């Protein structure tokens, strides 16, 4: 392998890893109401078509953070299969997701929903950074799981600590703080 081929392949691997890290940052941001992490996953002029929301990514983040603060109880987004097609300073990225969400309906009753689908993203590299420039969320599976029974303490029992929807209460952010991050 020539030095030129090696350098090109290494650059592509670094680009792919930066895109993956951006996707992981998005998931942590939405699950922990970490507005800074969410905003860092999108370019300021990005768009998002996300369920009932369609518009700017900034507007989506404002809408999601407000909705989660008012009604959200628990959220876990997990991503898996990821296809990244690099095209210069742009990339077509399809990422499968599964999300378990607990929130409250308009009457204040807890409800749980399982969602699965794909994030269909156009990423752009600006300078040395990759972020989402345009997102469409494609839903492939939806299952309403009903109302959870019992209290959090009853459901989790001895399994501690319990994750928190709020970053200020989640153990990962305490770890980051201990590292000075």
Tab-separated table of C-alpha atoms in Angstrom:
chain	number	residue	atom	x	y	z
A	1	UNK	CA	0.000	0.000	0.000
A	2	UNK	CA	1.347	3.393	-0.925
A	3	UNK	CA	1.749	6.202	1.584
A	4	UNK	CA	-0.903	8.139	-0.329
A	5	UNK	CA	-3.416	5.243	-0.082
A	6	UNK	CA	-2.630	4.775	3.605
A	7	UNK	CA	-3.134	8.487	4.315
A	8	UNK	CA	-6.451	8.526	2.410
A	9	UNK	CA	-7.737	5.418	4.202
A	10	UNK	CA	-6.682	6.759	7.599
A	11	UNK	CA	-8.506	10.029	6.870
A	12	UNK	CA	-11.661	8.121	5.893
A	13	UNK	CA	-11.500	6.068	9.108
A	14	UNK	CA	-11.124	9.247	11.142
A	15	UNK	CA	-14.082	10.821	9.328
A	16	UNK	CA	-16.242	7.753	9.986
A	17	UNK	CA	-15.295	7.722	13.664
A	18	UNK	CA	-16.108	11.437	13.998
A	19	UNK	CA	-19.562	10.772	12.487
A	20	UNK	CA	-20.146	7.862	14.908
A	21	UNK	CA	-19.117	10.008	17.880
A	22	UNK	CA	-21.532	12.710	16.737
A	23	UNK	CA	-24.372	10.161	16.658
A	24	UNK	CA	-23.462	8.883	20.140
A	25	UNK	CA	-23.393	12.490	21.408
A	26	UNK	CA	-26.884	13.065	19.964
A	27	UNK	CA	-28.261	9.983	21.770
A	28	UNK	CA	-26.727	10.990	25.097
A	29	UNK	CA	-27.999	14.531	24.612
A	30	UNK	CA	-31.606	13.505	23.973
A	31	UNK	CA	-31.620	10.899	26.761
A	32	UNK	CA	-30.127	13.214	29.403
A	33	UNK	CA	-31.675	16.513	28.319
A	34	UNK	CA	-28.147	17.710	27.576
A	35	UNK	CA	-28.899	20.682	25.370
A	36	UNK	CA	-25.205	21.404	24.754
A	37	UNK	CA	-24.602	17.864	23.454
A	38	UNK	CA	-27.696	18.079	21.234
A	39	UNK	CA	-26.674	21.394	19.725
A	40	UNK	CA	-23.141	20.115	19.103
A	41	UNK	CA	-24.517	17.264	16.953
A	42	UNK	CA	-26.103	19.647	14.402
A	43	UNK	CA	-24.794	22.568	12.377
A	44	UNK	CA	-26.590	25.797	13.388
A	45	UNK	CA	-28.315	25.953	9.970
A	46	UNK	CA	-29.336	22.257	9.984
A	47	UNK	CA	-32.870	20.976	9.398
A	48	UNK	CA	-34.738	18.139	11.097
A	49	UNK	CA	-37.870	16.211	10.120
A	50	UNK	CA	-38.589	14.362	13.336
A	51	UNK	CA	-42.052	12.893	13.907
A	52	UNK	CA	-44.499	15.769	14.379
A	53	UNK	CA	-41.708	18.342	14.103
A	54	UNK	CA	-40.365	19.647	10.806
A	55	UNK	CA	-38.099	22.669	10.583
A	56	UNK	CA	-34.752	23.895	11.823
A	57	UNK	CA	-32.663	21.635	14.045
A	58	UNK	CA	-32.426	24.537	16.498
A	59	UNK	CA	-36.224	24.614	16.658
A	60	UNK	CA	-36.323	20.818	17.115
A	61	UNK	CA	-33.897	21.017	20.035
A	62	UNK	CA	-35.902	23.835	21.652
A	63	UNK	CA	-39.119	21.810	21.177
A	64	UNK	CA	-37.617	18.519	22.433
A	65	UNK	CA	-35.939	19.999	25.517
A	66	UNK	CA	-39.157	21.782	26.499
A	67	UNK	CA	-41.287	18.657	25.908
A	68	UNK	CA	-38.894	16.401	27.822
A	69	UNK	CA	-38.691	18.817	30.750
A	70	UNK	CA	-42.493	18.991	30.963
A	71	UNK	CA	-43.515	15.378	30.240
A	72	UNK	CA	-40.432	13.160	29.994
A	73	UNK	CA	-39.699	10.550	32.650
A	74	UNK	CA	-37.177	8.216	31.075
A	75	UNK	CA	-35.550	7.734	27.680
A	76	UNK	CA	-33.000	5.361	26.175
A	77	UNK	CA	-31.905	5.633	22.541
A	78	UNK	CA	-29.715	2.854	21.213
A	79	UNK	CA	-28.135	2.946	17.763
A	80	UNK	CA	-26.819	0.007	15.792
A	81	UNK	CA	-26.378	-0.591	12.051
A	82	UNK	CA	-24.712	2.447	10.552
A	83	UNK	CA	-24.015	2.955	6.871
A	84	UNK	CA	-21.707	5.867	6.072
A	85	UNK	CA	-21.145	6.872	2.453
A	86	UNK	CA	-18.457	9.550	2.272
A	87	UNK	CA	-18.576	12.032	-0.608
A	88	UNK	CA	-15.914	14.648	-0.020
A	89	UNK	CA	-17.065	17.045	2.708
A	90	UNK	CA	-20.517	15.421	2.805
A	91	UNK	CA	-21.728	12.001	3.878
A	92	UNK	CA	-24.978	10.073	3.554
A	93	UNK	CA	-25.531	8.307	6.872
A	94	UNK	CA	-28.267	5.824	7.737
A	95	UNK	CA	-28.343	4.785	11.407
A	96	UNK	CA	-30.812	2.299	12.862
A	97	UNK	CA	-32.216	3.214	16.280
A	98	UNK	CA	-34.357	1.732	19.005
A	99	UNK	CA	-35.844	3.989	21.647
A	100	UNK	CA	-37.714	3.229	24.825
A	101	UNK	CA	-39.477	6.287	26.137
A	102	UNK	CA	-41.624	7.001	29.148
A	103	UNK	CA	-43.553	10.238	29.337
A	104	UNK	CA	-46.934	11.498	30.482
A	105	UNK	CA	-50.048	11.831	28.367
A	106	UNK	CA	-52.145	15.042	28.417
A	107	UNK	CA	-53.930	13.759	31.555
A	108	UNK	CA	-50.586	13.252	33.339
A	109	UNK	CA	-50.654	9.431	33.215
A	110	UNK	CA	-47.316	7.697	32.609
A	111	UNK	CA	-47.019	5.754	29.360
A	112	UNK	CA	-44.249	3.778	27.725
A	113	UNK	CA	-43.510	3.526	24.010
A	114	UNK	CA	-41.027	1.469	22.003
A	115	UNK	CA	-39.894	3.040	18.729
A	116	UNK	CA	-37.531	1.702	16.096
A	117	UNK	CA	-36.446	3.294	12.887
A	118	UNK	CA	-33.612	5.032	11.103
A	119	UNK	CA	-31.949	8.394	11.193
A	120	UNK	CA	-31.344	9.354	7.569
A	121	UNK	CA	-28.769	12.126	7.806
A	122	UNK	CA	-26.751	14.294	5.505
A	123	UNK	CA	-23.580	15.110	7.395
A	124	UNK	CA	-21.225	17.900	6.433
A	125	UNK	CA	-17.614	18.394	7.361
A	126	UNK	CA	-16.794	22.024	8.040
A	127	UNK	CA	-13.205	22.650	8.967
A	128	UNK	CA	-12.251	19.445	10.763
A	129	UNK	CA	-15.665	18.725	12.279
A	130	UNK	CA	-18.559	16.534	11.114
A	131	UNK	CA	-22.119	17.381	12.129
A	132	UNK	CA	-25.657	16.741	10.909
A	133	UNK	CA	-26.774	19.194	8.204
A	134	UNK	CA	-30.165	17.599	7.430
A	135	UNK	CA	-32.032	14.815	9.215
A	136	UNK	CA	-35.136	12.798	8.398
A	137	UNK	CA	-36.308	10.301	11.003
A	138	UNK	CA	-37.884	7.243	9.378
A	139	UNK	CA	-40.123	5.207	11.686
A	140	UNK	CA	-40.205	1.461	11.077
A	141	UNK	CA	-41.769	0.182	14.317
A	142	UNK	CA	-43.994	1.575	17.054
A	143	UNK	CA	-45.427	-0.217	20.046
A	144	UNK	CA	-47.387	1.418	22.829
A	145	UNK	CA	-46.476	-0.517	25.934
A	146	UNK	CA	-49.034	0.991	28.285
A	147	UNK	CA	-48.668	2.337	31.793
A	148	UNK	CA	-45.818	1.051	33.970
A	149	UNK	CA	-46.858	-0.573	37.240
A	150	UNK	CA	-45.494	0.401	40.639
A	151	UNK	CA	-43.037	3.084	41.640
A	152	UNK	CA	-39.504	3.512	40.355
A	153	UNK	CA	-38.208	2.029	43.631
A	154	UNK	CA	-40.433	-1.034	43.172
A	155	UNK	CA	-39.467	-1.514	39.520
A	156	UNK	CA	-35.708	-1.106	39.971
A	157	UNK	CA	-35.396	-2.639	43.454
A	158	UNK	CA	-31.725	-3.071	44.393
A	159	UNK	CA	-30.493	-2.018	40.942
A	160	UNK	CA	-28.745	1.243	41.802
A	161	UNK	CA	-27.858	3.805	40.709
A	162	UNK	CA	-30.760	4.497	38.383
A	163	UNK	CA	-30.119	6.637	35.309
A	164	UNK	CA	-31.673	10.065	35.162
A	165	UNK	CA	-33.307	11.992	32.366
A	166	UNK	CA	-31.566	15.069	33.765
A	167	UNK	CA	-27.849	15.300	33.200
A	168	UNK	CA	-27.323	16.917	36.616
A	169	UNK	CA	-28.517	13.695	38.306
A	170	UNK	CA	-26.848	11.135	36.030
A	171	UNK	CA	-23.670	9.273	37.128
A	172	UNK	CA	-21.945	9.736	33.751
A	173	UNK	CA	-21.821	13.510	34.170
A	174	UNK	CA	-20.333	13.094	37.674
A	175	UNK	CA	-17.608	10.962	36.068
A	176	UNK	CA	-16.967	13.619	33.420
A	177	UNK	CA	-16.729	16.296	36.125
A	178	UNK	CA	-14.207	14.190	38.068
A	179	UNK	CA	-12.017	14.100	34.948
A	180	UNK	CA	-12.279	17.856	34.528
A	181	UNK	CA	-14.346	17.518	31.327
